[in-house]
Structure formats: C-alpha cells, structure tokens
CSV table of C-alpha atoms in Angstrom, one decimal:
chain,number,residue,atom,x,y,z
A,25,MET,CA,15.9,14.9,-16.6
A,26,GLY,CA,15.6,11.2,-17.6
A,27,GLY,CA,18.8,9.3,-17.6
A,28,THR,CA,21.4,12.1,-18.0
A,29,ASN,CA,24.1,12.4,-15.3
A,30,LEU,CA,24.9,16.0,-16.2
A,31,LEU,CA,24.2,18.8,-13.8
A,32,ARG,CA,22.9,22.0,-15.3
A,33,PRO,CA,24.0,25.0,-13.3
A,34,VAL,CA,21.3,27.6,-12.9
A,35,TYR,CA,22.1,31.1,-11.7
A,36,SER,CA,19.3,33.1,-10.1
A,37,LEU,CA,19.9,36.3,-8.0
A,38,GLY,CA,23.5,35.4,-7.8
A,39,TYR,CA,23.1,31.9,-6.4
A,40,PRO,CA,24.1,28.9,-8.5
A,41,PHE,CA,22.2,25.7,-8.3
A,42,ALA,CA,22.3,22.2,-9.6
A,43,VAL,CA,19.0,20.6,-10.8
A,44,SER,CA,19.1,16.9,-11.5
A,45,ALA,CA,17.1,13.7,-11.3
A,46,ALA,CA,17.3,12.5,-7.8
A,47,GLU,CA,17.7,8.9,-8.8
A,48,ASN,CA,21.1,9.6,-10.3
A,49,HIS,CA,22.7,10.1,-6.8
A,50,ALA,CA,23.4,7.8,-3.9
A,51,GLU,CA,21.0,8.3,-1.0
A,52,ASP,CA,23.3,10.3,1.1
A,53,ALA,CA,25.6,11.7,-1.5
A,54,SER,CA,25.6,15.3,-2.8
A,55,PRO,CA,26.2,16.0,-6.5
A,56,GLU,CA,29.0,18.6,-5.8
A,57,GLY,CA,30.9,19.9,-2.8
A,58,GLY,CA,30.1,17.2,-0.2
A,59,PRO,CA,29.2,18.5,3.2
A,60,GLY,CA,29.6,22.1,2.0
A,61,LEU,CA,26.0,21.9,0.6
A,62,ALA,CA,24.6,22.0,4.1
A,63,ARG,CA,26.1,25.4,4.9
A,64,GLY,CA,23.0,27.4,4.2
A,65,PRO,CA,19.4,26.9,2.9
A,66,ALA,CA,19.3,30.1,0.9
A,67,GLY,CA,19.2,28.2,-2.4
A,68,LEU,CA,15.6,27.1,-2.3
A,69,GLU,CA,14.6,30.6,-1.2
A,70,LYS,CA,16.7,32.4,-3.7
A,71,GLY,CA,15.9,30.6,-6.9
A,72,GLY,CA,16.3,26.8,-6.5
A,73,LEU,CA,12.5,26.3,-6.2
A,74,GLU,CA,11.8,28.1,-9.4
A,75,ALA,CA,14.5,26.2,-11.3
A,76,ALA,CA,13.3,22.8,-9.9
A,77,LEU,CA,9.7,23.5,-10.8
A,78,ASN,CA,10.6,24.7,-14.3
A,79,ALA,CA,12.7,21.5,-14.8
A,80,VAL,CA,9.6,19.3,-14.4
A,81,GLY,CA,7.1,21.6,-16.2
A,82,GLY,CA,5.5,23.2,-13.2
A,83,THR,CA,3.0,26.0,-13.9
A,84,GLN,CA,0.6,28.2,-12.0
A,85,GLN,CA,-2.0,25.5,-12.4
A,86,THR,CA,0.1,22.9,-10.5
A,87,ARG,CA,-1.1,22.0,-7.1
A,88,LEU,CA,2.1,22.3,-5.1
A,89,ALA,CA,2.4,21.3,-1.4
A,90,TRP,CA,5.1,21.3,1.3
A,91,ARG,CA,5.1,18.3,3.5
A,92,ASP,CA,6.5,17.6,6.9
A,93,GLU,CA,5.9,15.2,9.8
A,94,ARG,CA,5.6,15.8,13.5
A,95,ARG,CA,5.4,13.3,16.3
A,96,VAL,CA,2.3,13.7,18.5
A,97,GLY,CA,2.5,11.9,21.8
A,98,LEU,CA,1.8,12.0,25.5
A,99,HIS,CA,5.3,13.3,26.4
A,100,GLY,CA,3.9,16.8,27.0
A,101,GLN,CA,5.4,20.3,26.9
A,102,ILE,CA,5.3,23.0,29.5
A,103,ARG,CA,3.6,26.2,28.4
A,104,ARG,CA,3.5,29.6,29.9
A,105,VAL,CA,0.4,30.4,32.0
A,106,TRP,CA,-1.0,33.3,33.8
A,107,ALA,CA,-0.6,33.2,37.6
A,108,PRO,CA,-0.9,35.6,40.6
A,109,ARG,CA,2.2,37.7,41.0
A,110,GLY,CA,4.6,36.1,43.4
A,111,GLY,CA,2.8,32.7,43.3
A,112,LYS,CA,4.6,29.5,42.4
A,113,VAL,CA,3.3,27.7,39.3
A,114,ARG,CA,3.5,23.9,39.6
A,115,PRO,CA,2.6,22.5,36.2
A,116,ARG,CA,1.6,18.8,35.9
A,117,VAL,CA,4.0,17.2,33.4
A,118,GLN,CA,2.8,14.2,31.4
A,119,ILE,CA,5.5,11.8,30.4
A,120,GLU,CA,4.2,8.7,28.6
A,121,ARG,CA,6.0,7.0,25.6
A,122,SER,CA,3.0,6.7,23.3
A,123,TRP,CA,2.8,8.6,20.0
A,124,ARG,CA,1.8,8.7,16.3
A,125,TYR,CA,3.2,10.8,13.5
A,126,LEU,CA,1.1,13.6,11.9
A,127,ALA,CA,2.0,13.8,8.2
A,128,LEU,CA,1.0,17.3,7.0
A,129,ALA,CA,0.9,18.8,3.5
A,130,VAL,CA,0.5,22.6,3.2
A,131,GLU,CA,-0.5,24.4,0.0
A,132,PRO,CA,0.6,28.0,0.7
A,133,ILE,CA,-0.8,29.4,-2.5
A,134,GLU,CA,-4.3,28.1,-2.0
A,135,GLY,CA,-4.2,28.0,1.8
A,136,CYS,CA,-5.2,24.3,1.9
A,137,LEU,CA,-4.2,21.6,4.4
A,138,SER,CA,-4.1,17.9,4.0
A,139,TRP,CA,-3.0,15.4,6.7
A,140,CYS,CA,-3.0,11.8,7.8
A,141,TRP,CA,-1.6,9.8,10.7
A,142,ILE,CA,1.2,7.2,10.2
A,143,GLY,CA,2.9,4.9,12.7
A,144,ASN,CA,6.5,5.5,11.7
A,145,LEU,CA,8.7,7.3,9.1
A,146,LYS,CA,9.6,4.3,7.1
A,147,ALA,CA,9.4,4.4,3.3
A,148,ALA,CA,6.2,2.4,3.1
A,149,ARG,CA,4.3,4.7,5.5
A,150,ILE,CA,5.6,7.9,3.7
A,151,ALA,CA,4.6,6.4,0.4
A,152,THR,CA,1.1,5.8,1.8
A,153,ALA,CA,0.8,9.5,2.7
A,154,LEU,CA,2.0,10.6,-0.7
A,155,GLN,CA,-0.6,8.3,-2.3
A,156,GLN,CA,-3.4,9.8,-0.3
A,157,TRP,CA,-2.4,13.3,-1.3
A,158,GLN,CA,-2.1,12.4,-4.9
A,159,GLN,CA,-5.7,11.1,-4.7
A,160,ASP,CA,-6.6,14.5,-3.2
A,161,GLY,CA,-5.2,16.1,-6.3
A,162,ILE,CA,-1.8,17.3,-5.2
A,163,GLU,CA,0.7,17.0,-8.1
A,164,ALA,CA,4.0,18.1,-6.6
A,165,VAL,CA,5.4,18.0,-3.1
A,166,VAL,CA,8.5,19.8,-1.6
A,167,VAL,CA,10.1,17.4,0.8
A,168,GLY,CA,13.2,17.0,2.9
A,169,ARG,CA,16.0,14.6,2.1
A,170,ALA,CA,15.1,11.9,4.6
A,171,SER,CA,15.7,8.4,3.2
A,172,GLY,CA,11.9,7.6,3.2
A,173,HIS,CA,11.3,10.5,0.8
A,174,ARG,CA,14.0,9.3,-1.6
A,175,SER,CA,12.9,5.7,-1.6
A,176,GLY,CA,11.8,3.8,-4.6
A,177,GLU,CA,8.3,3.4,-3.0
A,178,ALA,CA,7.9,7.2,-2.8
A,179,LYS,CA,9.0,7.7,-6.4
A,180,GLU,CA,6.6,5.0,-7.7
A,181,ILE,CA,3.6,7.0,-6.5
A,182,GLY,CA,4.0,9.4,-9.4
A,183,VAL,CA,3.9,12.7,-7.4
A,184,VAL,CA,6.7,15.1,-8.5
A,185,LEU,CA,9.1,15.4,-5.6
A,186,VAL,CA,11.2,18.6,-5.1
A,187,PHE,CA,14.0,18.1,-2.6
A,188,GLN,CA,15.0,20.8,-0.2
A,189,PRO,CA,18.6,21.6,0.7
A,190,PRO,CA,19.8,19.6,3.7
A,191,TYR,CA,19.2,21.0,7.3
A,192,SER,CA,16.7,23.7,6.3
A,193,PRO,CA,13.6,23.4,8.5
A,194,GLU,CA,13.1,27.1,8.3
A,195,LEU,CA,12.1,26.6,4.6
A,196,LYS,CA,9.1,24.4,5.6
A,197,PRO,CA,5.8,26.3,5.8
A,198,ALA,CA,4.3,23.3,7.7
A,199,GLU,CA,6.5,24.3,10.6
A,200,ARG,CA,4.3,27.4,11.1
A,201,VAL,CA,1.2,25.2,11.3
A,202,PHE,CA,2.9,22.9,13.8
A,203,GLU,CA,3.7,26.0,15.9
A,204,GLU,CA,0.0,26.9,15.9
A,205,LEU,CA,-0.9,23.4,17.0
A,206,ARG,CA,1.6,23.4,19.8
A,207,ARG,CA,0.3,26.7,21.1
A,208,VAL,CA,-3.2,25.4,21.4
A,209,ILE,CA,-2.6,21.7,22.2
A,210,GLU,CA,0.3,21.6,24.6
A,211,GLY,CA,0.4,22.5,28.2
A,212,ARG,CA,-2.4,20.1,29.5
A,213,ARG,CA,-2.7,16.5,30.3
A,214,TYR,CA,-4.6,14.0,28.1
A,215,GLY,CA,-6.0,10.7,29.4
A,216,ARG,CA,-5.2,8.8,26.2
A,217,LEU,CA,-3.4,9.4,23.0
A,218,ALA,CA,-6.7,9.2,21.1
A,219,GLU,CA,-7.9,12.2,23.1
A,220,LYS,CA,-4.9,14.3,22.1
A,221,ARG,CA,-5.2,13.2,18.4
A,222,ALA,CA,-8.8,14.3,18.5
A,223,ARG,CA,-7.8,17.7,19.8
A,224,VAL,CA,-5.2,18.0,17.0
A,225,GLU,CA,-7.8,17.0,14.4
A,226,GLU,CA,-10.2,19.6,15.7
A,227,GLU,CA,-7.6,22.4,15.5
A,228,LEU,CA,-6.5,21.3,12.0
A,229,ARG,CA,-10.1,21.3,10.8
A,230,ARG,CA,-10.5,24.8,12.2
A,231,LEU,CA,-7.4,26.0,10.3
A,232,ALA,CA,-8.4,24.2,7.1
A,233,ALA,CA,-11.8,26.0,7.2
A,234,ASP,CA,-9.9,29.3,7.1
A,235,PRO,CA,-7.7,29.4,4.0
A,236,GLU,CA,-6.8,33.0,4.5
A,237,ARG,CA,-5.4,32.2,7.9
A,238,VAL,CA,-3.3,29.4,6.4
A,239,LYS,CA,-2.0,31.7,3.7
A,240,SER,CA,-1.0,34.3,6.3
A,241,LEU,CA,0.9,31.6,8.2
A,242,THR,CA,2.6,29.8,5.2
A,243,GLY,CA,2.3,32.0,2.1
A,244,TRP,CA,5.8,33.5,2.4
A,245,SER,CA,6.8,36.2,0.0
A,246,TRP,CA,9.5,34.2,-1.8
A,247,ILE,CA,7.0,31.4,-2.4
A,248,ARG,CA,4.5,33.8,-3.9
A,249,GLU,CA,7.2,35.4,-6.0
A,250,VAL,CA,8.3,32.1,-7.5
A,251,TRP,CA,4.7,31.2,-8.3
A,252,THR,CA,4.2,34.4,-10.3
A,253,LYS,CA,7.2,33.5,-12.4
A,254,LEU,CA,5.9,30.1,-13.5
A,255,PRO,CA,4.2,29.7,-16.8
A,256,LEU,CA,0.4,30.1,-16.8
A,257,GLU,CA,-0.2,26.6,-18.2
A,258,GLY,CA,1.5,23.5,-19.3
A,259,GLY,CA,2.0,20.1,-17.8
A,260,LEU,CA,4.1,18.4,-15.2
A,261,GLU,CA,6.5,15.5,-16.1
A,262,HIS,CA,5.0,13.1,-13.6
A,263,GLY,CA,7.3,10.6,-11.9
A,264,GLN,CA,10.3,13.0,-12.0
A,265,SER,CA,12.3,14.1,-9.0
A,266,THR,CA,14.4,17.3,-8.8
A,267,GLN,CA,16.8,18.8,-6.3
A,268,ALA,CA,17.4,22.4,-5.4
A,269,LEU,CA,20.9,22.5,-3.8
A,270,VAL,CA,23.2,25.4,-2.8
A,271,LEU,CA,26.6,25.0,-4.4
A,272,SER,CA,29.7,26.3,-2.7
C-alpha cells in the first residue's frame, strides 16, 4: 500500500478491481475510467471487499462495520394507516426545519450496532464518530466516498477505511436499519426534536439488544461469504485506506 502509485488489478468471479491507497488519488478523481466507474456497484459485492480487506491484512478476527448517516428531523413522512373503507384519511403533516444526523455503524457478522449524533457531515464531525467507534473496538469501517470520509482528519483516527464504489447505497447494510427506524418512527407528530431523537434511541436500543435480528437485516450472503474467505488470524495495517472499484 504505502507510497506506491501502482494499481494492482484483482480478478474475482470475472470482475476486475483496483485496490490502492486512497491518499494517492485526488478527492473526486477515479484511478481509471473516469465516470465509467459509477456504472454499477457490483464490484464490492462480487469480490472488491475481499480484495480490499486482504490488502490491509483483514482477518476473521477483525471487527468490521459499515457506516452511514441519516438526517433525523421534524420534517415528517406520511405512512400508510388502517382506516374504515371509503373513509378519507387526513394525516397531520409536520414540517419544521430542525434536525440532527444519526451516524450509525453496523457490524453484520456479529449483529452489533453503534451510533452517535452529529450536527453536520463535515470532516471534523465524521472524524469524531470514527474516533468513538475506534474506542468501542471497531477496527475497519466500510464507508462511502463523501469528502468527509476521505479527509485527513478521518485518516488520522487510525481506523482502516474501505471505500465503496460511487453511487451504491444498496451495498450499505445500515440502510436496512434505517428502513426499520422509519417504519416505527415516522407517521406521527413530535413536539420537539429531542422527543423524536429519544424515540429513535429507544428503537436502536431494542434492535441492539437482539443481535440475531440485526444479522437477519444486515448479514447479507455476499458479506458472510467474504468473511469465510478471510484468514483466521493476523493483523490489520492500521492507518491504511483501500478502495474497491469497478473497472470498465
């Protein structure tokens, strides 16, 4: 990894990838193919994750999490409700511009959840969340390619960062947890933002107390398959960053 600028093509299940140190590329530049890299997210699913984790010494003992953020505010969503047949439903819609960001880390293999609240998605706030998860024992985090994730502040934390292909929210297990939260939380009015946050916290604690439920939501087959292919033991090269990108 280190200071080399060479890309090492890795072929897995017929899909080629490039694995490299993230710091060797400009923030919005792609190593090869330009915008063509965004055509499909199949790379991480089809072998890029395995290559990226092997590149930094990941093993089956590594605590690996997927992170994502979701804005939680008082601009509510309408949900379906039961009503008498033929009756008109008049939902009360809440529209207030007050919010915080829920930063969530999901460990699909162990069925664990870690979370914190941040005021914005700037680099300093994202680095604070990474630092908290590092203190909780998380060693590697799969993240999107937002600028805050690729900042120097995030890299200085020491958690290994594995970057997803661009435009691939369907590869984020945290999205399934967010769906569960929306199902339970949305569709009602809240007096204050603190009240809605408390309801989110309650539901997150309920999910965190049921690892099997978290695994059923987030432990997708391709993630478990990659995990079984990693070495049983070894050590991460902390402070490294890798990319799993689909090449055209």
